[in-house]
PDB file of C-alpha atoms in Angstrom:
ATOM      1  CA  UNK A   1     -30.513   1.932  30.141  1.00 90.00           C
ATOM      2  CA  UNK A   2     -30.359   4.938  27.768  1.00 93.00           C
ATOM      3  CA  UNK A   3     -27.346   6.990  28.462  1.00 92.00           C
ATOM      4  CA  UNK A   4     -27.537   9.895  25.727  1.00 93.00           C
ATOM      5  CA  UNK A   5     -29.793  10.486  22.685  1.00 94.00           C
ATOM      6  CA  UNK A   6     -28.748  12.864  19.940  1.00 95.00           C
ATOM      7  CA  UNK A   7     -31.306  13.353  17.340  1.00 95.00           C
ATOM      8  CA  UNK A   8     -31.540  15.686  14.147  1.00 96.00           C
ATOM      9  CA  UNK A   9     -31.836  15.462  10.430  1.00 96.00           C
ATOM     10  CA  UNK A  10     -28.854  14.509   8.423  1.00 95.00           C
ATOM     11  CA  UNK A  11     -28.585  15.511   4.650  1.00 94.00           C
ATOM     12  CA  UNK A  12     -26.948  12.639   3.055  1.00 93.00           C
ATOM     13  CA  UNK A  13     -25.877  12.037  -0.650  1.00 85.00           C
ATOM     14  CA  UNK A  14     -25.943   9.306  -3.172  1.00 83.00           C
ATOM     15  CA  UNK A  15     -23.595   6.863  -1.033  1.00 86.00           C
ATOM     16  CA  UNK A  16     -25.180   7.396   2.065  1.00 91.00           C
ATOM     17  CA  UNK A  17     -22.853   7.988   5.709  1.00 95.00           C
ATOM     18  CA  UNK A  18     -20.185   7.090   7.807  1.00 95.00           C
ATOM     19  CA  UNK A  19     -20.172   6.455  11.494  1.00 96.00           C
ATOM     20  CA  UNK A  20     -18.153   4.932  14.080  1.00 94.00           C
ATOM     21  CA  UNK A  21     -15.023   5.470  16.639  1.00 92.00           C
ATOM     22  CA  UNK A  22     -12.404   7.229  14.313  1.00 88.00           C
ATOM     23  CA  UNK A  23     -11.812   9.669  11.825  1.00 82.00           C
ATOM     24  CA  UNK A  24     -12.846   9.128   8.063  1.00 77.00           C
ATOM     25  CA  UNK A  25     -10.455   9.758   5.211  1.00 76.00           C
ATOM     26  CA  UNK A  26     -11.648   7.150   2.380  1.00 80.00           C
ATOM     27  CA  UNK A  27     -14.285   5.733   0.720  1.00 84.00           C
ATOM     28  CA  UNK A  28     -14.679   2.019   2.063  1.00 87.00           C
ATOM     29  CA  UNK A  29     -13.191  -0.994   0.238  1.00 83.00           C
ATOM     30  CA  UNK A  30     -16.372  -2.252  -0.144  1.00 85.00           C
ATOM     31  CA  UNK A  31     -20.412  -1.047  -0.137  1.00 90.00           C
ATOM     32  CA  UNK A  32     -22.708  -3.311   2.183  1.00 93.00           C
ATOM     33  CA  UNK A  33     -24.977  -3.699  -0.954  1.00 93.00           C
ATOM     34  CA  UNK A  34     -27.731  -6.036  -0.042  1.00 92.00           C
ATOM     35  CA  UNK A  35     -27.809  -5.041   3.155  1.00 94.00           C
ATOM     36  CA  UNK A  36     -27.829  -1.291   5.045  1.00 95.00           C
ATOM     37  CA  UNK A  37     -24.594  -0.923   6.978  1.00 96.00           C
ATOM     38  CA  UNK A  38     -21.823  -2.607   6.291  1.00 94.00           C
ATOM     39  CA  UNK A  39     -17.819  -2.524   7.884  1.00 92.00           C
ATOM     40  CA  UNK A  40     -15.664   0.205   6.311  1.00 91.00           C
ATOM     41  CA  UNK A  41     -12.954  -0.125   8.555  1.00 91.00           C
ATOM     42  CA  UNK A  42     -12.842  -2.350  11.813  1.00 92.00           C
ATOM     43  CA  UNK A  43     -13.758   0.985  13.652  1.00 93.00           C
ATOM     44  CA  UNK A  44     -16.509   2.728  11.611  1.00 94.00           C
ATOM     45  CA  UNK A  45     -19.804   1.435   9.542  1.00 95.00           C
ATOM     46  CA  UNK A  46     -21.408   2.485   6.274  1.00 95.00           C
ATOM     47  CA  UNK A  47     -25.188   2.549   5.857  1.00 96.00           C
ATOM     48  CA  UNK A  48     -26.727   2.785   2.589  1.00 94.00           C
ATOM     49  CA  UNK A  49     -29.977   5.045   2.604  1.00 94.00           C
ATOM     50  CA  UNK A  50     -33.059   4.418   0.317  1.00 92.00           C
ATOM     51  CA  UNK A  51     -32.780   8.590  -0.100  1.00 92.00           C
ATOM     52  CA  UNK A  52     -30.403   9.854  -2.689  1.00 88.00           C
ATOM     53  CA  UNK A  53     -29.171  13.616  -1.572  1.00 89.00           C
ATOM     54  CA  UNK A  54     -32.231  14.307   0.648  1.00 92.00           C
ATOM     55  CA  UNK A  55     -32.578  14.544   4.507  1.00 95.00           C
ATOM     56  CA  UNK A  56     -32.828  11.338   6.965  1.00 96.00           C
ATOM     57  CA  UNK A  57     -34.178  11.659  10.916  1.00 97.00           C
ATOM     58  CA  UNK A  58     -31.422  10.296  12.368  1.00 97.00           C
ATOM     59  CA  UNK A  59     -31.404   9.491  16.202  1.00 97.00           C
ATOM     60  CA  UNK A  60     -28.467   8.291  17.859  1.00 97.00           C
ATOM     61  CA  UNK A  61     -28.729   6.383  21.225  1.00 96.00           C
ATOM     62  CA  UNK A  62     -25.570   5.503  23.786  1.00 95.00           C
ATOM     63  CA  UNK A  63     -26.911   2.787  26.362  1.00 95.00           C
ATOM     64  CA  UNK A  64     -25.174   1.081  29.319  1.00 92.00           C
ATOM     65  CA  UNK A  65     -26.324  -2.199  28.471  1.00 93.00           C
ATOM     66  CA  UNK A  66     -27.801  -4.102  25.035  1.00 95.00           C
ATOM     67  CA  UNK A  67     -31.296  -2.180  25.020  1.00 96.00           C
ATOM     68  CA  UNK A  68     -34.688  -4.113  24.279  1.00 95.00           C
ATOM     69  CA  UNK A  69     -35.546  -4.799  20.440  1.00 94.00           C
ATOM     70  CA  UNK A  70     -37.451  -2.341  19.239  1.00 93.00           C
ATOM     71  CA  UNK A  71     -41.102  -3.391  18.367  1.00 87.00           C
ATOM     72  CA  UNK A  72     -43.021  -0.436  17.264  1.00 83.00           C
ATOM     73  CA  UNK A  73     -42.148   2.489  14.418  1.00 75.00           C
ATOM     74  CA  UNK A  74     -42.613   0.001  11.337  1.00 90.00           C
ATOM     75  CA  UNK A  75     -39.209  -0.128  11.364  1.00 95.00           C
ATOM     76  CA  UNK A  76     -36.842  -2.798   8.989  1.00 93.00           C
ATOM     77  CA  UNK A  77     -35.332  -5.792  10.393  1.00 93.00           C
ATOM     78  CA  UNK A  78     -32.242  -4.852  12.154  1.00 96.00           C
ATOM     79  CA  UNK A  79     -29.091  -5.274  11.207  1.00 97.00           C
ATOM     80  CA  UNK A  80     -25.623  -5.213  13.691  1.00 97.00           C
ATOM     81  CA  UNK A  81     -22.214  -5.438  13.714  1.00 97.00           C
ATOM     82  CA  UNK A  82     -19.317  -4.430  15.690  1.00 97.00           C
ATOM     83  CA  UNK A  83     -16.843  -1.761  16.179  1.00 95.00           C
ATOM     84  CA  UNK A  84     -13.913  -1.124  17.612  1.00 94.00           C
ATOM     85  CA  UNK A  85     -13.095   2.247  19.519  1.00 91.00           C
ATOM     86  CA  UNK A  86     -10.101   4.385  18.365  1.00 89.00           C
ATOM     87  CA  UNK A  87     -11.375   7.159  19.891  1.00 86.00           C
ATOM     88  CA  UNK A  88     -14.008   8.013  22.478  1.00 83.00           C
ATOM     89  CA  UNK A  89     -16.360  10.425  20.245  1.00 89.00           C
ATOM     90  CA  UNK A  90     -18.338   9.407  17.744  1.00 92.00           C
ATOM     91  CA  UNK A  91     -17.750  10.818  13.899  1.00 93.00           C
ATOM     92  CA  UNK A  92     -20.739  11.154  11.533  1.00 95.00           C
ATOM     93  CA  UNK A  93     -19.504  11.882   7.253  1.00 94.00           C
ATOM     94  CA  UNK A  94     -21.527  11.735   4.383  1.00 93.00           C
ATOM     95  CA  UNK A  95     -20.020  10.654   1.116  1.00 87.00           C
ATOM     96  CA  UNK A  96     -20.609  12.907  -1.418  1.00 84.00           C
ATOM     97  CA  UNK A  97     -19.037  12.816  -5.139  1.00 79.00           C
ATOM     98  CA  UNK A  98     -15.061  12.509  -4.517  1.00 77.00           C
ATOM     99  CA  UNK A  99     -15.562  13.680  -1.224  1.00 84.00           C
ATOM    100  CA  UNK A 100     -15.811  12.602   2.419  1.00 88.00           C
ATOM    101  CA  UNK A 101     -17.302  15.709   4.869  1.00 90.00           C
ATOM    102  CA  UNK A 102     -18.010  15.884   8.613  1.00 91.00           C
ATOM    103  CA  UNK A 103     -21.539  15.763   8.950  1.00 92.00           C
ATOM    104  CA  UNK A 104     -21.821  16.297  12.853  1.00 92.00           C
ATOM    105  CA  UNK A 105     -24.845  19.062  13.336  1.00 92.00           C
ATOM    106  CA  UNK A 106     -22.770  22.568  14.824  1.00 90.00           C
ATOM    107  CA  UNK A 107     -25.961  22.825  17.272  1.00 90.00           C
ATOM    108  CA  UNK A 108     -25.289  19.242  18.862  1.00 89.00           C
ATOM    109  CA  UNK A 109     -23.251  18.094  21.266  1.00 87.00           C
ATOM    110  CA  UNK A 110     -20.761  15.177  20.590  1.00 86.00           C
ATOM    111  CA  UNK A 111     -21.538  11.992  21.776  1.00 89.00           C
ATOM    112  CA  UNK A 112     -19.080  10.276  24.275  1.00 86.00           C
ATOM    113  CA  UNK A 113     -18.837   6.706  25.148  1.00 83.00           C
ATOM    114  CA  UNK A 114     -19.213   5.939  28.820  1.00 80.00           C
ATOM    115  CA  UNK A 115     -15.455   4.936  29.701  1.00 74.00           C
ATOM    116  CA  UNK A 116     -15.795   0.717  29.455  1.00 71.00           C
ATOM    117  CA  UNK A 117     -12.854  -1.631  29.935  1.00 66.00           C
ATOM    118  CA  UNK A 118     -13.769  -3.448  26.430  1.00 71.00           C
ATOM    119  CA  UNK A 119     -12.531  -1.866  23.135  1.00 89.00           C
ATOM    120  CA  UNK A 120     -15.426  -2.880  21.308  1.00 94.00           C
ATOM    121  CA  UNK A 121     -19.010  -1.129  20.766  1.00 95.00           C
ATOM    122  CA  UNK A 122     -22.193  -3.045  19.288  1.00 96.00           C
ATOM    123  CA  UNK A 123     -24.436  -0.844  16.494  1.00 97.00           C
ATOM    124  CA  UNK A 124     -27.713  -1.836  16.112  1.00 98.00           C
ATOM    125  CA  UNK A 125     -29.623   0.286  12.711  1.00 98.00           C
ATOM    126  CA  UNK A 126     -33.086   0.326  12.305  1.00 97.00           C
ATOM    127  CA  UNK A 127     -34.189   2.057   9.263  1.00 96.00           C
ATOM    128  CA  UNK A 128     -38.011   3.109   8.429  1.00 95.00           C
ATOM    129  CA  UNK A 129     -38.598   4.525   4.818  1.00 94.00           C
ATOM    130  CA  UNK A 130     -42.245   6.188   3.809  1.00 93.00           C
ATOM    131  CA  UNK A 131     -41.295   5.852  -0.026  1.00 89.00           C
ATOM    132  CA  UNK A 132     -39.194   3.057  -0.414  1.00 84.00           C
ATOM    133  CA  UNK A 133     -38.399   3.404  -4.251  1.00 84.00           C
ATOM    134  CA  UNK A 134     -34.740   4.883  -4.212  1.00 82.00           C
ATOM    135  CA  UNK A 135     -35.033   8.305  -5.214  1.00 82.00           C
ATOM    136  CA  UNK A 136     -33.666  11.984  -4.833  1.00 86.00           C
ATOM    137  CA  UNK A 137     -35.746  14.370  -1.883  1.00 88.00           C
ATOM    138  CA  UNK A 138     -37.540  13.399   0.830  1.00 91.00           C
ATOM    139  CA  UNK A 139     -38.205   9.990   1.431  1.00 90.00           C
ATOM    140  CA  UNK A 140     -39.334  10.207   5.308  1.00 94.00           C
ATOM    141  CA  UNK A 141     -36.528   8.430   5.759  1.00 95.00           C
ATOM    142  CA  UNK A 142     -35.979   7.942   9.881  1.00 96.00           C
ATOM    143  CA  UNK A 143     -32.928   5.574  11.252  1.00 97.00           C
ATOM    144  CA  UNK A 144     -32.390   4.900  14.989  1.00 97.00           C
ATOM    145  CA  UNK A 145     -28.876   3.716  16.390  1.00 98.00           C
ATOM    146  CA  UNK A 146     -28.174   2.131  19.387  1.00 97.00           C
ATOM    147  CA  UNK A 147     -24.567   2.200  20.567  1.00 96.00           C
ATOM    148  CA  UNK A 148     -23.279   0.029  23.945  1.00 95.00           C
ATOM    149  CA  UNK A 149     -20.070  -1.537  25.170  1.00 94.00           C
ATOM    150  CA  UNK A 150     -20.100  -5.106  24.161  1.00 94.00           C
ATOM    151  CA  UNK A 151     -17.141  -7.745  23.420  1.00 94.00           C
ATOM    152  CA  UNK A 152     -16.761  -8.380  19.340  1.00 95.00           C
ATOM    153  CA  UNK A 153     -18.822 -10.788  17.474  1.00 96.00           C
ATOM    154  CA  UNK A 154     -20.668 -11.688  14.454  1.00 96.00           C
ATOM    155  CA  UNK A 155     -22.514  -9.147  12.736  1.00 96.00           C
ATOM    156  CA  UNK A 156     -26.716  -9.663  11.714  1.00 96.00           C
ATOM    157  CA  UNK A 157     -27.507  -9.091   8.660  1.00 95.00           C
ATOM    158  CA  UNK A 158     -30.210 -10.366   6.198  1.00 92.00           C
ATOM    159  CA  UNK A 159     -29.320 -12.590   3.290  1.00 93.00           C
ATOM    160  CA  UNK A 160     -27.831 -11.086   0.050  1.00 92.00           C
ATOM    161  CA  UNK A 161     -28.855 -11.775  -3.455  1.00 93.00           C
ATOM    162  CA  UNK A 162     -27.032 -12.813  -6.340  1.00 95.00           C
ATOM    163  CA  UNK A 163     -27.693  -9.458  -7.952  1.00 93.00           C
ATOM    164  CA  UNK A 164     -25.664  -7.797  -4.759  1.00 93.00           C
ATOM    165  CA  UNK A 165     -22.969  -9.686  -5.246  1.00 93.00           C
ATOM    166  CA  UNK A 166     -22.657  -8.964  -8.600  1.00 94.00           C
ATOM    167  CA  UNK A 167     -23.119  -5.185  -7.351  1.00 93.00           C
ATOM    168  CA  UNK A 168     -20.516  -6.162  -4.764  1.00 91.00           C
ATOM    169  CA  UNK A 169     -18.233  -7.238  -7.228  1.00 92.00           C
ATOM    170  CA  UNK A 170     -18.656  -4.120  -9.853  1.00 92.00           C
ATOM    171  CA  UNK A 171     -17.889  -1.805  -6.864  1.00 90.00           C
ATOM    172  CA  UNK A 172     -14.959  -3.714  -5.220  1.00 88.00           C
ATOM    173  CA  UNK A 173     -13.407  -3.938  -9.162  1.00 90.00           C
ATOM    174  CA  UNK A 174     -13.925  -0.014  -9.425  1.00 88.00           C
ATOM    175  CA  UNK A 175     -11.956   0.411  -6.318  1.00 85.00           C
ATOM    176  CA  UNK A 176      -9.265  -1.694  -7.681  1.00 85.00           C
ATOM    177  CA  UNK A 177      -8.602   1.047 -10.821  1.00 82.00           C
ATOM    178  CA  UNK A 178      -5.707   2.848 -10.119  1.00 77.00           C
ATOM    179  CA  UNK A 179      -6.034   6.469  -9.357  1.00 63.00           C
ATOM    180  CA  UNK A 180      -3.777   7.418 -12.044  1.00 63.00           C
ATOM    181  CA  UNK A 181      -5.727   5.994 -14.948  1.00 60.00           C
ATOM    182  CA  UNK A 182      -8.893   8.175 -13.549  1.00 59.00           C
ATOM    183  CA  UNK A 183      -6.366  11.327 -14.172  1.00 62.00           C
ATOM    184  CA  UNK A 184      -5.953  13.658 -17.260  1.00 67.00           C
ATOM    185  CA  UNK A 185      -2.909  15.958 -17.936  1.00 71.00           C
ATOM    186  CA  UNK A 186      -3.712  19.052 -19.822  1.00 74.00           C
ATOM    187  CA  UNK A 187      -0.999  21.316 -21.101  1.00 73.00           C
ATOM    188  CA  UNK A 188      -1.629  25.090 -21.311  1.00 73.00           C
ATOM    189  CA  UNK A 189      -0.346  27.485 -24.040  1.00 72.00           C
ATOM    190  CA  UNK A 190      -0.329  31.038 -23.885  1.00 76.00           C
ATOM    191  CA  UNK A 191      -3.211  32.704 -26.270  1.00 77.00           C
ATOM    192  CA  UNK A 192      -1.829  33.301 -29.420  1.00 70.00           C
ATOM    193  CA  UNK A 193       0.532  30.649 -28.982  1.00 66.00           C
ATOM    194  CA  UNK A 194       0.476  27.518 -32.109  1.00 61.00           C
ATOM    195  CA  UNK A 195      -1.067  23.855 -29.996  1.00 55.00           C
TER     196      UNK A 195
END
């Protein structure tokens, strides 16, 4: 049964959002390439959008029990996974360039997880996209979550392709790069004063 539904529009950029049980700091180890959400941490999720820096209908859904699949809204095979709860509200950050911001809407009211005895929560994404070439604006671009209490398993997910991996495998690398060799030193002189 639904418990709580949150729903508003969600301006995302190029590397789409965060969302799960605890507080986001970092940019995930890896993307979910190939697929739309992906682990970045045992308690939160990434999902790529199809919209680069353009609004997405998001609706979030708590329920008390694994809801019915949904069968209308021409909406993408489904993808889930699981996540564990460090804390009891849910967090919602978009990754922008360098930069990790709370995206929770000012006008909405937090959602809370029903107190459960299990540590774990399922996330189900379904994602519909009008224009599904990958593109900056809007895309009509709608996803619907659904959030219960559920023990941890296997995540669903559709099969990747060789050119995610690779994608996969470019990304992960990047990560790898020491923060120091992405940093310049510049030295200042006084104006006048010889370089």
């Amino acid at each position: 049964m639904l418990v709580h539904e949150a729903a508003f529009t969600l301006e995302v950029g190029e590397n789409g959002y965060l969302i799960g049980f605890t507080e986001h700091d970092d940019y995930p180890a890896q993307m979910p390439y190939g697929w739309r959400c992906g682990p970045a941490t045992p308690a939160g999720a990434i999902v790529l959008t199809t919209t680069d820096t353009g609004p997405v209908r998001l609706t979030i859904q708590i329920h008390d029990r694994p809801p019915a699949p949904e069968t209308s809204g021409g909406w993408e095979p489904a993808e889930e996974l699981s996540l564990r709860t460090e804390t009891a509200g849910l967090c919602l950050a978009t990754l922008e360039p360098g930069d990790i911001l709370d995206a929770w809407p000012d006008d909405e009211a937090a959602l809370q997880l029903p107190a459960a005895g299990d540590d774990w929560v399922r996330m189900r994404l379904y994602c519909h996209t009008d224009d599904p070439e990958p593109g900056i604006g809007d895309h009509g671009e709608r996803h619907l979550i659904q959030l219960w209490h559920a023990p941890e398993s296997d995540p669903v997910h559709p099969q990747i392709t060789e050119a995610d991996r690779q994608q996969r495998a470019e990304y992960a690398a990047a990560m790898a790069v020491p923060v120091e060799e992405y940093t310049t030193i510049y030295t200042y002189t006084e104006p006048g004063e010889a370089y």
